[in-house]
Short mmCIF file of C-alpha atoms in Angstrom, two decimals:
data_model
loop_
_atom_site.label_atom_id
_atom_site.label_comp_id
_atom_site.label_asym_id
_atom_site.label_seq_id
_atom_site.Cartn_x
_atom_site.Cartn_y
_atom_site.Cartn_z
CA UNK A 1 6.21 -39.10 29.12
CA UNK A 2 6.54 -35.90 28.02
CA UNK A 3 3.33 -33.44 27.60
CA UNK A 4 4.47 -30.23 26.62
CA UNK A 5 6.87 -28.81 24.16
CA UNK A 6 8.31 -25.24 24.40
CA UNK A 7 9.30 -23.92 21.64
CA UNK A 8 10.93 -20.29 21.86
CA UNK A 9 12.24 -17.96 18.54
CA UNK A 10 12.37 -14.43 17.58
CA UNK A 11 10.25 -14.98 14.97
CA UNK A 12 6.32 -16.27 15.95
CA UNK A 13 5.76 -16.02 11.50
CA UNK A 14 8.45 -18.40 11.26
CA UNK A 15 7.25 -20.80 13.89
CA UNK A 16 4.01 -20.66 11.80
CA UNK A 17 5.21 -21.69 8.57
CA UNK A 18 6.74 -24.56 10.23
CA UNK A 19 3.58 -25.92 10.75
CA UNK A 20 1.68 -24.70 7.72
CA UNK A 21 1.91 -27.45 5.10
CA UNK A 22 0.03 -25.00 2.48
CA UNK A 23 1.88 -24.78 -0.05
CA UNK A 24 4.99 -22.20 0.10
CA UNK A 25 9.14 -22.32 -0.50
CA UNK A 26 9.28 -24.45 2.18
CA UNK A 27 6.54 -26.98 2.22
CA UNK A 28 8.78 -29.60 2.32
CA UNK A 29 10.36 -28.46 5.51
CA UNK A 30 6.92 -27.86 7.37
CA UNK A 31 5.48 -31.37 6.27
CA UNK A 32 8.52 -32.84 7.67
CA UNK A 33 7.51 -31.27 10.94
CA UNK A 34 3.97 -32.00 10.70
CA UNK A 35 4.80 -35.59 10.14
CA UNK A 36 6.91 -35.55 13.45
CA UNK A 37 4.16 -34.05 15.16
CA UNK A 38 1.27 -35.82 14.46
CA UNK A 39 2.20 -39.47 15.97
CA UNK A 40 3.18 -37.40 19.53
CA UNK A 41 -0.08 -34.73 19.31
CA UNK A 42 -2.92 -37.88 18.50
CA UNK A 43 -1.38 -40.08 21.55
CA UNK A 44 -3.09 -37.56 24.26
CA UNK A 45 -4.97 -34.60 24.30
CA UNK A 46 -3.23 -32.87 26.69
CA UNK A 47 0.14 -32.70 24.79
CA UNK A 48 0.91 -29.15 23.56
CA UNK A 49 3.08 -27.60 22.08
CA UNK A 50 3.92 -24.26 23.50
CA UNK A 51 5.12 -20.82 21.54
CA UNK A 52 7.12 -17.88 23.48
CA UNK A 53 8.66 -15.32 21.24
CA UNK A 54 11.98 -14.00 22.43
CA UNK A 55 13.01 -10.60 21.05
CA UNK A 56 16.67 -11.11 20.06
CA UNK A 57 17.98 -8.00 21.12
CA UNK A 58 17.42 -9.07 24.85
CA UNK A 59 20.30 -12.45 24.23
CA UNK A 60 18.77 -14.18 26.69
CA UNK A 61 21.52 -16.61 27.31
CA UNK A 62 19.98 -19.71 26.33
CA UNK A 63 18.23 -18.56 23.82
CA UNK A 64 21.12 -16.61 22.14
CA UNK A 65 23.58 -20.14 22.68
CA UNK A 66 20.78 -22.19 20.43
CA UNK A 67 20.86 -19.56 17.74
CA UNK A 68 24.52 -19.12 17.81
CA UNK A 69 24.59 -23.05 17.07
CA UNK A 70 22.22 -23.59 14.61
CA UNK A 71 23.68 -20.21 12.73
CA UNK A 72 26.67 -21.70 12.73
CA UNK A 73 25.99 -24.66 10.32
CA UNK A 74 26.17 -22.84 6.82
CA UNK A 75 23.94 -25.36 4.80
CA UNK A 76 24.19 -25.38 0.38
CA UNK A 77 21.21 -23.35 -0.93
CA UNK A 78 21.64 -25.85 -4.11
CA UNK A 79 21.99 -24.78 -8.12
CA UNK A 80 18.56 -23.69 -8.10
CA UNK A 81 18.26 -21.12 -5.21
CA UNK A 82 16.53 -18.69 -7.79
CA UNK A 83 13.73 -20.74 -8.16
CA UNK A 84 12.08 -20.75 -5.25
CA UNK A 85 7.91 -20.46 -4.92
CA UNK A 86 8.83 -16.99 -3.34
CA UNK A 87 11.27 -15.95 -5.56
CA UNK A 88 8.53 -16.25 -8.73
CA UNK A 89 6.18 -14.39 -6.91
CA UNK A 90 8.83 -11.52 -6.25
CA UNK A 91 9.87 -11.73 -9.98
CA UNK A 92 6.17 -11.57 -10.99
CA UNK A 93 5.02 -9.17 -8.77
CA UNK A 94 8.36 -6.91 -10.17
CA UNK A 95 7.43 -7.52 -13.49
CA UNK A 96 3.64 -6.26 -13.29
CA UNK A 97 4.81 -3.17 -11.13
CA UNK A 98 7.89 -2.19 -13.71
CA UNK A 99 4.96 -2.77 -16.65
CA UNK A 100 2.37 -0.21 -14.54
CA UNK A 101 4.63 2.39 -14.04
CA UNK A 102 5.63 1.71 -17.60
CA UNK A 103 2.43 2.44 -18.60
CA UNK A 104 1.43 4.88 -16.34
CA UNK A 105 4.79 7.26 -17.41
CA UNK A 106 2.36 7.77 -20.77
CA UNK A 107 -0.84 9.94 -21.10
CA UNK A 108 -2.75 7.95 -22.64
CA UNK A 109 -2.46 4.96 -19.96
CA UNK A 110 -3.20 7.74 -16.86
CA UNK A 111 -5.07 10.24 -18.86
CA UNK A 112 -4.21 13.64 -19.88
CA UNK A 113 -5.53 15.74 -17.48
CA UNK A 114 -4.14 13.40 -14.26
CA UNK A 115 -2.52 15.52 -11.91
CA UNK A 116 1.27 14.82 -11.31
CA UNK A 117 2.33 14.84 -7.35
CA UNK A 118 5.29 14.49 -5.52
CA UNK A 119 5.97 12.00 -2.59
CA UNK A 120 7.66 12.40 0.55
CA UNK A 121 10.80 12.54 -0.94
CA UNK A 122 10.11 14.97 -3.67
CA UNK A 123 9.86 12.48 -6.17
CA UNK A 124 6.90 11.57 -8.57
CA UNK A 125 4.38 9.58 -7.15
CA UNK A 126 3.76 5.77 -9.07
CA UNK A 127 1.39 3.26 -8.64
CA UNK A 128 1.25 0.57 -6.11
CA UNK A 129 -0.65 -2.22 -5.05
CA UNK A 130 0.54 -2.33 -1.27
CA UNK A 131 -1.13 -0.67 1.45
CA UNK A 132 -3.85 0.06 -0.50
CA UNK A 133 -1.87 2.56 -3.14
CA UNK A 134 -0.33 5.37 -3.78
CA UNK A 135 -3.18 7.82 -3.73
CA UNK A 136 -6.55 6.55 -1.91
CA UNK A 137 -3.72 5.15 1.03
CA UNK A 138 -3.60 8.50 2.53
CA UNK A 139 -7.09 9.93 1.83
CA UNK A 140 -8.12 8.45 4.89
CA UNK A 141 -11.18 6.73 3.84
CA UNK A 142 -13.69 9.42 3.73
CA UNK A 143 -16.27 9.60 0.65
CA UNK A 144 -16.88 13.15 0.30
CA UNK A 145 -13.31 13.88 0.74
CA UNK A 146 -12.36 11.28 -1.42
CA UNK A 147 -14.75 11.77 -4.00
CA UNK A 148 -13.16 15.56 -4.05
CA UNK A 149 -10.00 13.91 -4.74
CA UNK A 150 -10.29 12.14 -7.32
CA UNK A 151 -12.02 14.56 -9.41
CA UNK A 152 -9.41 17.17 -8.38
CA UNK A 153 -6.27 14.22 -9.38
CA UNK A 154 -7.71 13.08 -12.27
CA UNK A 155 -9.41 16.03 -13.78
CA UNK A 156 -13.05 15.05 -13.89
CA UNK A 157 -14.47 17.53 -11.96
CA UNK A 158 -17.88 19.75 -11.84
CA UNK A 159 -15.64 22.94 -13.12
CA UNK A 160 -15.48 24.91 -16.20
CA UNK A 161 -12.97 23.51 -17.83
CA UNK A 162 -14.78 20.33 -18.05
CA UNK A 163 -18.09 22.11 -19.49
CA UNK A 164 -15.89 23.87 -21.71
CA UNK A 165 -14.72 20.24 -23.17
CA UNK A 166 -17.76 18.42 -22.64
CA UNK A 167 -20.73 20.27 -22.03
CA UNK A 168 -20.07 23.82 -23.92
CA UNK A 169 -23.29 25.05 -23.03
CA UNK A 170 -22.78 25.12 -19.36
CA UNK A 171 -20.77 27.84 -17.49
CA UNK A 172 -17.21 28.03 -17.95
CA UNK A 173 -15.75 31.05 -16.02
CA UNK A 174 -14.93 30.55 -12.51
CA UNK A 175 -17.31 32.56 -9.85
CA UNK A 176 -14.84 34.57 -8.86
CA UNK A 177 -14.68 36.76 -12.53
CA UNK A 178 -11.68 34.46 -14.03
CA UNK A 179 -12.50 33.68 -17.56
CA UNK A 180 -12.01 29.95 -17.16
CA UNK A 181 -12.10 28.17 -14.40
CA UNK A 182 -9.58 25.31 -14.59
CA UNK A 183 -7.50 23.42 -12.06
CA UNK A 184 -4.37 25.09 -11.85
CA UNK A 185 -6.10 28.20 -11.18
CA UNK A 186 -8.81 26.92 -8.22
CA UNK A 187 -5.12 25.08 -6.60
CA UNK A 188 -3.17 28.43 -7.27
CA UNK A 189 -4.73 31.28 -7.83
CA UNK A 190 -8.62 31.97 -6.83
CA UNK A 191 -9.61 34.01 -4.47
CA UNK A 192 -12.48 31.96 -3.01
CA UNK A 193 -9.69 29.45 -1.80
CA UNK A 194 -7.07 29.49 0.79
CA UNK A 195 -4.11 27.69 1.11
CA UNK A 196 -2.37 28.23 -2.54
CA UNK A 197 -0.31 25.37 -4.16
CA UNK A 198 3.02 26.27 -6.34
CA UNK A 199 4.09 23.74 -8.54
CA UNK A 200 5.27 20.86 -7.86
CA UNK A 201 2.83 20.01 -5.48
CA UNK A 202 3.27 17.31 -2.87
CA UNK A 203 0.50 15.16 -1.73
CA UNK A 204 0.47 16.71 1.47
CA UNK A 205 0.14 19.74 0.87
CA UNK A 206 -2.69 19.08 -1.87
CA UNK A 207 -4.46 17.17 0.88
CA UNK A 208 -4.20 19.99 3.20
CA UNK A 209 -5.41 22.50 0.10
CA UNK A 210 -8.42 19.78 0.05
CA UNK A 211 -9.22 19.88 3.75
CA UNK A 212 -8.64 23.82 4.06
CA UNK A 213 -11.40 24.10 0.86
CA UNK A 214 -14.40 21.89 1.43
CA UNK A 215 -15.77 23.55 -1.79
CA UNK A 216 -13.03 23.16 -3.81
CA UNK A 217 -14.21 20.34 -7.02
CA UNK A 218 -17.55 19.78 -4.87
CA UNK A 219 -20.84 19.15 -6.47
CA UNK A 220 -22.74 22.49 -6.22
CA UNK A 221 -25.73 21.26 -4.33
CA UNK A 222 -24.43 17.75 -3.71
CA UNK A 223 -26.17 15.48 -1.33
CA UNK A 224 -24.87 15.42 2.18
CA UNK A 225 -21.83 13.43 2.71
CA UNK A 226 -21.31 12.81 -1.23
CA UNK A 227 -18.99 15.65 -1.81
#
């Protein structure tokens, strides 16, 4: 009889959630396969069943004649296509992101010092959960570097500014002979600092005003590799 079936799509994630009866939008689809499977797979240990992905854009003729066919049979999606398991999670996971940038358009959610930057379009950066976010996605990991960042974005840094809010008896003016030493005028205008940002500033170019200033919102005599 036969030992081996070969199975070959365009899609190998597809092929897997035919075979994972977890449950998902179509669990009902995939047990239906398991079921078929099982009987044939627990008669002999050598039957397999074989996966080849095929990249459609090669229409290899066989291939591209069983697509055509099964493509061809349009099928009902039903009254309640909106209801899917996948669906809800899209809705939810719209909902929570349209709430966070909701709350993050206000000061008092974000903070009133956080530093507004543009994306690479030019357009306000806004939280995400994907790809590990907005920010820390493209700060490559680094803790000293990061560490920098985040003081520098959200305005908690070792500056004077921040003494002059929080601990008034420490220094205020900036080294360099400014009166106060705040953020927009380490990014802009001090001279111990290269690399000048003009507002609005992009992420990129505040990450290269990071790397180009190693100093810049560091720790005076911070331990190695802290920042």
């Amino acid at each position: 009889g036969c030992e081996s079936i070969l199975v070959f799509t365009d899609s190998l994630a597809s092929a897997r959630r035919a075979v994972d009866p977890s449950v998902q939008s179509g669990q009902f689809l995939s047990l239906a396969v398991v079921r078929s499977l099982r009987p044939w797979l627990e008669a002999s240990a050598n039957q397999v069943v074989q996966v080849y992905q095929v990249p459609s854009k090669e229409e290899w003729q066989c291939h591209k004649e069983a697509h055509d066919f099964a493509s061809d049979l349009k099928v009902s999606v039903g009254t309640h296509v909106l209801t899917s398991l996948n669906y809800l999670h899209a809705q939810s996971t719209k909902k929570c992101l349209d709430r966070w940038t909701t709350l993050f358009g206000g000061p008092s959610f974000r903070g009133n010092q956080f530093l507004e930057l543009t994306d690479r379009l030019d357009k306000p950066m806004k939280p995400k959960y994907t790809g590990g976010g907005a920010w820390l996605s493209r700060l490559q990991g680094l803790p000293g570097f990061t560490a920098r960042c985040c003081r520098a974005i959200l305005g908690h840094a070792p500056i004077g500014s921040f003494n002059a809010q929080f601990f008034p008896h420490q220094p205020t003016g900036c080294p360099c002979g400014a009166v106060l030493e705040t953020r927009p005028h380490i990014l802009g205008y001090c001279d111990r600092f290269t690399d000048h940002l003009k507002s609005p500033i992009s992420m990129t170019d505040f990450i290269k005003f990071m790397k180009a200033n190693p100093r810049a919102f560091a720790f005076n005599s911070a331990p190695s590799g802290i920042g």
